[in-house]
Amino acid sequence: MKYMKMAAIAMMAFALFSCNNKNNEPKNEVAQLSVRINDAELRAIMDPAQAGAETAITKDVVLTLDNGQQITLNADEITKAKSPDGYKKAVTEVVKTVSLVANGKIEANTNITTLQGKAIATEIALTAPATAVTTTVENGVTTYSVELSPVPAVARLEVAGKIVGKPNANGKNAFQDISVEHVYVNNYLSTIAGTRYMCVTNGKDDFAATPALQNEMNDAISGDNKAAFEAMTKVAGYYLFPKLESENPSAPDYFDHVILKIKITYSEEALAANPALAQMTDRYVTIARFMKDATGDLDGGFLAGVIYKLNLDELSKDFNTTPEGTPDPNNPDTPDPEPTANKQLVVKVKPYAWTAQNIKPDVNGGYKK
């Protein structure tokens, strides 16, 4: 009887061990991971953006599995991953999700200034979030398949064009010329997880405020660049991080700002009507709010993977002339950047999914004045 009890206990232990071991083992002795990278939706940009050119995933491609394992692809493996058959690799663990970074990685402390001037075709980081795999079994081989569609980690804003003052109903025009001398970006995220950077906040004293102006986030428009800028064959272009998930738009600041330093040449008729205009030639236009088609449709900020084009001709309709032939006091120009009053103009932009999107100020609260 004693031996029978011992035998029964041994049989139960063996059965329990077999059951547990079976649950822990892979269903098949051979398993592989199959990854295909779909970059058909990515677009490259030049200066200005050229619609339709493909972004090349050329280097620093790292796959991350749900268990934390990382797989770095070499050039041949990247080519295979972009082919219809995809890249295949033997694995010993069950795979549930795969994510990807390529062309480098945006860290929490990566400063947006370090990305300015980089070629989006090869130097701007691309990411694909953790994506669930599809599991199939054929001829004793388990295959975990996934297709990843990387997208850029930043938005692109391009500013160019010419502002032309509008005559009144009697044909009088207070403006002989309006020239953009400098473009600044303000109130932008320094890092993808950081706080917003305002190089001027008090609406006076030019850019004398703290923190200091960042050279990478502004451009002088002068010399040979001026004609190209006005013809939109050259642009002031900037990469921008999308807003934080915790951020909500609120007037008057919203999110990323464009500040234009302009030089106004007034008409002789305007100067005769108001001689004080001779001391009001250096002006600023601060655009804090943008739209695509209707007021409010871009209040959520610029989206990663989209190029936004601001054609400065969109501002022309807002530089109006009074019946007396002087500048309309409701025009968006001010003596200092980032004025503290609550008046704004919303500027319309045109967005593209990594091609291009024109934008412009929205007259309904877009300018800070």
XYZ file of C-alpha atoms in Angstrom:
369
model
C 0.000 0.000 0.000
C 2.830 2.356 0.878
C 4.471 1.788 -2.515
C 1.140 2.310 -4.271
C 0.668 5.705 -2.559
C 4.183 6.767 -3.490
C 3.622 5.697 -7.085
C 0.351 7.643 -7.213
C 2.032 10.800 -5.866
C 4.844 10.445 -8.402
C 2.347 10.060 -11.242
C 0.472 13.195 -10.100
C 3.716 15.206 -9.882
C 4.748 14.034 -13.344
C 1.349 15.000 -14.775
C 1.497 18.408 -13.094
C 5.039 19.003 -14.380
C 4.055 17.945 -17.878
C 1.049 20.277 -17.865
C 3.052 23.287 -16.652
C 5.923 22.576 -19.015
C 3.522 22.340 -21.959
C 2.045 25.744 -21.157
C 5.468 27.351 -21.040
C 6.828 25.858 -24.223
C 6.352 27.481 -27.657
C 3.658 25.768 -29.677
C 6.251 24.887 -32.338
C 9.926 24.112 -32.250
C 10.699 26.692 -34.984
C 9.503 30.317 -34.911
C 10.361 33.427 -36.922
C 9.595 37.126 -36.931
C 8.580 38.663 -40.273
C 8.672 42.477 -40.473
C 7.723 44.646 -43.422
C 8.339 48.402 -43.409
C 5.818 50.391 -45.431
C 7.236 53.846 -46.135
C 4.974 54.642 -49.074
C 3.216 57.412 -47.138
C 6.386 59.256 -46.208
C 7.437 62.286 -48.214
C 10.703 64.166 -48.453
C 11.009 67.936 -48.477
C 13.507 70.279 -50.008
C 13.667 73.988 -49.496
C 10.801 74.547 -50.113
C 9.080 71.178 -49.897
C 8.828 69.150 -53.077
C 5.616 67.148 -53.065
C 5.810 63.483 -53.934
C 9.442 62.619 -53.180
C 9.826 59.582 -50.947
C 11.543 59.654 -47.596
C 14.361 57.124 -47.439
C 14.742 54.929 -44.366
C 18.476 54.451 -44.662
C 20.044 53.925 -41.255
C 19.653 53.397 -37.526
C 16.606 51.146 -37.838
C 15.885 49.519 -34.490
C 12.994 47.130 -33.854
C 11.782 46.717 -30.271
C 9.773 43.651 -29.258
C 7.255 43.628 -26.439
C 9.707 41.810 -24.172
C 12.225 44.647 -24.563
C 14.510 42.854 -27.004
C 15.953 45.170 -29.649
C 16.979 44.206 -33.175
C 19.162 46.572 -35.216
C 18.888 46.166 -38.985
C 21.856 46.600 -41.312
C 21.542 48.077 -44.820
C 20.716 44.736 -46.474
C 18.130 43.917 -43.828
C 16.505 47.352 -44.246
C 16.205 46.686 -47.984
C 14.592 43.318 -47.284
C 12.187 44.867 -44.769
C 11.012 47.342 -47.418
C 10.441 44.573 -49.985
C 7.117 42.728 -50.440
C 8.536 39.640 -48.677
C 9.815 41.588 -45.675
C 12.691 40.882 -43.272
C 12.653 37.549 -41.445
C 14.551 36.560 -38.320
C 14.451 33.411 -36.196
C 13.193 34.026 -32.660
C 12.977 31.851 -29.568
C 10.331 33.841 -27.686
C 6.666 34.509 -28.315
C 6.298 37.956 -29.976
C 3.188 40.065 -29.409
C 4.107 43.583 -30.630
C 6.896 45.300 -32.567
C 7.790 49.018 -32.662
C 10.382 50.868 -34.748
C 12.633 53.903 -34.803
C 14.689 54.895 -37.849
C 17.136 57.603 -38.946
C 18.025 58.230 -35.312
C 15.897 58.583 -32.216
C 14.185 61.502 -30.526
C 15.009 61.311 -26.824
C 13.155 63.167 -24.071
C 16.035 65.661 -23.872
C 16.617 66.096 -27.624
C 16.458 69.851 -28.271
C 14.468 70.985 -31.298
C 17.322 73.335 -32.206
C 19.507 70.326 -33.049
C 17.048 69.237 -35.762
C 16.938 72.494 -37.701
C 18.512 72.363 -41.154
C 18.504 68.570 -41.344
C 17.369 66.766 -44.481
C 14.094 65.022 -43.815
C 14.904 62.370 -46.411
C 17.668 60.851 -44.296
C 18.174 62.756 -41.033
C 14.798 63.297 -39.348
C 13.775 60.495 -36.996
C 10.862 58.252 -37.939
C 8.824 56.165 -35.537
C 6.212 53.421 -35.669
C 4.328 52.654 -32.439
C 4.052 49.176 -30.934
C 1.943 47.214 -33.398
C 0.327 43.830 -32.752
C 1.645 40.921 -34.797
C -0.372 38.361 -36.732
C 0.484 34.760 -35.848
C 0.368 31.948 -38.413
C 1.553 28.321 -38.351
C 2.628 26.475 -41.488
C 4.681 23.282 -41.819
C 5.543 23.388 -38.147
C 6.860 26.963 -38.315
C 5.232 29.769 -36.310
C 5.529 33.168 -38.002
C 4.847 36.446 -36.213
C 4.144 38.955 -39.000
C 3.801 42.734 -38.728
C 3.743 45.679 -41.120
C 5.060 48.955 -39.730
C 4.312 52.397 -41.210
C 6.823 54.883 -39.756
C 5.964 58.563 -39.507
C 8.150 61.586 -38.727
C 8.389 62.723 -35.133
C 8.110 66.423 -36.018
C 6.005 68.867 -38.015
C 7.524 71.212 -40.593
C 6.576 74.904 -40.880
C 7.643 76.919 -43.936
C 7.228 80.695 -44.195
C 7.711 82.698 -47.409
C 6.003 85.159 -49.721
C 5.191 88.848 -49.996
C 2.758 91.088 -48.097
C 1.078 93.706 -50.284
C -1.026 96.433 -48.663
C -4.577 96.792 -49.975
C -6.055 100.030 -51.351
C -9.390 101.323 -50.085
C -12.573 101.678 -52.103
C -11.326 105.025 -53.460
C -8.055 103.526 -54.679
C -5.900 105.046 -51.942
C -3.145 102.793 -50.610
C -1.244 103.713 -47.451
C 1.520 101.226 -48.286
C 4.191 101.645 -50.896
C 6.019 98.515 -49.718
C 5.951 95.986 -46.875
C 9.147 93.965 -46.560
C 9.795 91.089 -44.155
C 13.263 91.537 -42.652
C 13.251 88.666 -40.143
C 11.241 85.570 -39.246
C 11.171 84.202 -35.695
C 9.515 81.159 -34.137
C 8.355 81.596 -30.563
C 6.405 79.647 -27.915
C 7.635 76.307 -29.272
C 8.490 73.093 -27.406
C 12.240 72.851 -26.845
C 11.978 69.087 -26.294
C 9.320 66.553 -27.107
C 8.471 66.346 -23.407
C 9.485 69.824 -22.283
C 8.033 73.261 -21.633
C 7.355 75.970 -24.189
C 10.128 78.387 -25.072
C 9.167 82.079 -25.241
C 12.108 84.252 -26.240
C 10.006 87.365 -25.607
C 6.895 87.569 -23.461
C 6.372 91.177 -22.418
C 5.325 92.786 -25.692
C 8.088 95.358 -25.628
C 11.878 95.872 -25.714
C 12.333 93.968 -28.982
C 13.890 90.568 -28.102
C 15.680 91.711 -24.971
C 13.790 89.370 -22.694
C 15.022 86.183 -21.063
C 15.405 83.396 -22.143
C 17.738 84.240 -24.980
C 16.800 84.075 -28.635
C 17.849 80.783 -30.232
C 19.747 81.300 -33.487
C 18.373 78.115 -35.039
C 14.772 79.315 -34.662
C 14.965 82.533 -36.678
C 16.092 83.729 -40.105
C 17.160 87.101 -41.478
C 15.615 87.887 -44.865
C 18.125 90.040 -46.727
C 20.370 90.313 -49.767
C 19.901 87.653 -52.419
C 17.558 85.729 -50.116
C 14.943 88.496 -50.155
C 13.837 88.037 -53.770
C 13.841 84.238 -53.445
C 11.884 84.466 -50.186
C 9.234 86.722 -51.730
C 9.017 84.465 -54.804
C 8.734 81.432 -52.456
C 11.665 79.654 -54.098
C 13.354 79.835 -50.690
C 11.603 79.542 -47.344
C 12.265 80.083 -43.667
C 11.688 76.484 -42.588
C 11.504 74.983 -39.101
C 10.904 71.564 -37.548
C 8.543 71.661 -34.578
C 7.474 69.113 -31.994
C 3.708 68.499 -31.802
C 1.950 69.689 -28.678
C 2.063 67.635 -25.501
C -0.920 65.379 -24.871
C -1.597 67.312 -21.662
C -1.701 70.711 -23.403
C -4.945 72.420 -24.346
C -5.206 75.470 -26.628
C -6.105 78.757 -24.987
C -6.116 82.378 -26.128
C -4.073 84.430 -26.628
C -1.019 82.178 -26.912
C -2.251 78.824 -28.277
C 0.918 76.981 -29.377
C 3.708 77.779 -31.881
C 4.020 81.442 -32.897
C 5.473 83.097 -36.016
C 6.816 86.614 -35.519
C 7.593 88.772 -38.566
C 9.784 91.836 -38.314
C 8.658 94.088 -41.156
C 9.801 97.358 -42.700
C 6.934 99.503 -44.000
C 7.395 102.170 -46.641
C 4.312 104.379 -46.538
C 2.878 106.196 -49.524
C 3.428 109.957 -49.826
C -0.316 110.450 -49.409
C -0.310 108.515 -46.120
C 2.704 110.462 -44.802
C 1.026 113.745 -45.730
C -2.118 112.715 -43.859
C -0.157 111.502 -40.822
C 3.491 112.674 -40.619
C 3.995 110.527 -37.474
C 4.065 107.468 -39.753
C 7.669 108.363 -40.633
C 8.588 107.118 -37.132
C 6.521 103.919 -37.474
C 8.366 102.032 -40.206
C 9.835 99.201 -38.082
C 6.951 96.984 -37.053
C 6.134 93.418 -35.964
C 3.388 90.946 -36.754
C 2.896 88.152 -34.222
C 0.817 85.196 -35.408
C -0.282 82.926 -32.576
C -3.220 81.115 -34.125
C -3.506 79.309 -37.451
C -6.219 77.584 -39.421
C -6.543 75.337 -42.479
C -10.035 76.115 -43.767
C -12.035 77.453 -40.835
C -11.322 79.176 -37.554
C -10.375 76.661 -34.865
C -9.438 73.723 -37.092
C -5.743 74.054 -36.168
C -6.175 75.052 -32.544
C -4.874 71.596 -31.613
C -1.448 72.570 -32.931
C 0.706 71.365 -35.796
C 0.733 67.599 -36.333
C 3.865 65.487 -36.733
C 4.432 64.306 -40.287
C 2.716 67.322 -41.837
C 4.328 70.257 -43.661
C 2.541 73.559 -43.122
C 3.118 76.355 -45.635
C 2.438 79.939 -44.649
C 2.191 82.094 -47.777
C 2.584 85.654 -46.520
C 0.242 86.886 -49.236
C -2.465 85.570 -46.896
C -1.685 88.570 -44.680
C -2.133 91.098 -47.491
C -5.900 91.373 -47.004
C -5.308 92.466 -43.411
C -3.153 95.511 -44.279
C -5.942 97.926 -45.119
C -6.182 101.654 -45.811
C -8.673 104.069 -44.224
C -10.808 106.451 -46.308
C -8.269 109.154 -45.376
C -5.462 107.152 -46.966
C -3.710 106.148 -43.731
C -3.107 102.635 -42.345
C -6.153 101.121 -40.708
C -5.561 101.010 -36.928
C -6.976 97.476 -36.929
C -4.125 96.210 -39.101
C -2.091 93.433 -37.421
C 1.268 95.239 -37.175
C 2.480 96.460 -33.773
C 5.590 98.313 -32.519
C 6.832 95.268 -30.564
C 6.661 91.465 -30.806
C 4.323 89.403 -28.606
C 2.032 92.276 -27.538
C 0.140 91.667 -24.329
C -3.322 92.751 -25.509
C -5.890 90.115 -26.338
C -6.590 90.976 -29.982
C -5.539 88.333 -32.485
C -5.678 87.321 -36.097
C -5.991 83.670 -37.072
C -3.759 82.890 -40.031
C -4.578 80.289 -42.645
C -1.999 77.659 -43.540
C -2.054 74.895 -46.125
C -1.147 71.488 -44.645
C 0.060 68.392 -46.463
C 0.627 64.863 -45.218
C 4.404 65.110 -45.644
C 3.978 67.051 -48.851
C 2.995 70.656 -48.072
C 0.191 72.757 -46.541
C -0.349 76.468 -47.011
C -1.458 78.408 -43.958
C -2.603 81.945 -43.279
C -3.532 84.161 -40.336
C -7.152 83.925 -39.273
C -8.643 87.392 -38.897
C -10.706 86.076 -35.984
C -8.192 86.451 -33.175
C -5.032 85.219 -34.897
C -2.787 88.232 -34.444
C -1.651 89.264 -30.983
C -2.246 92.970 -30.621
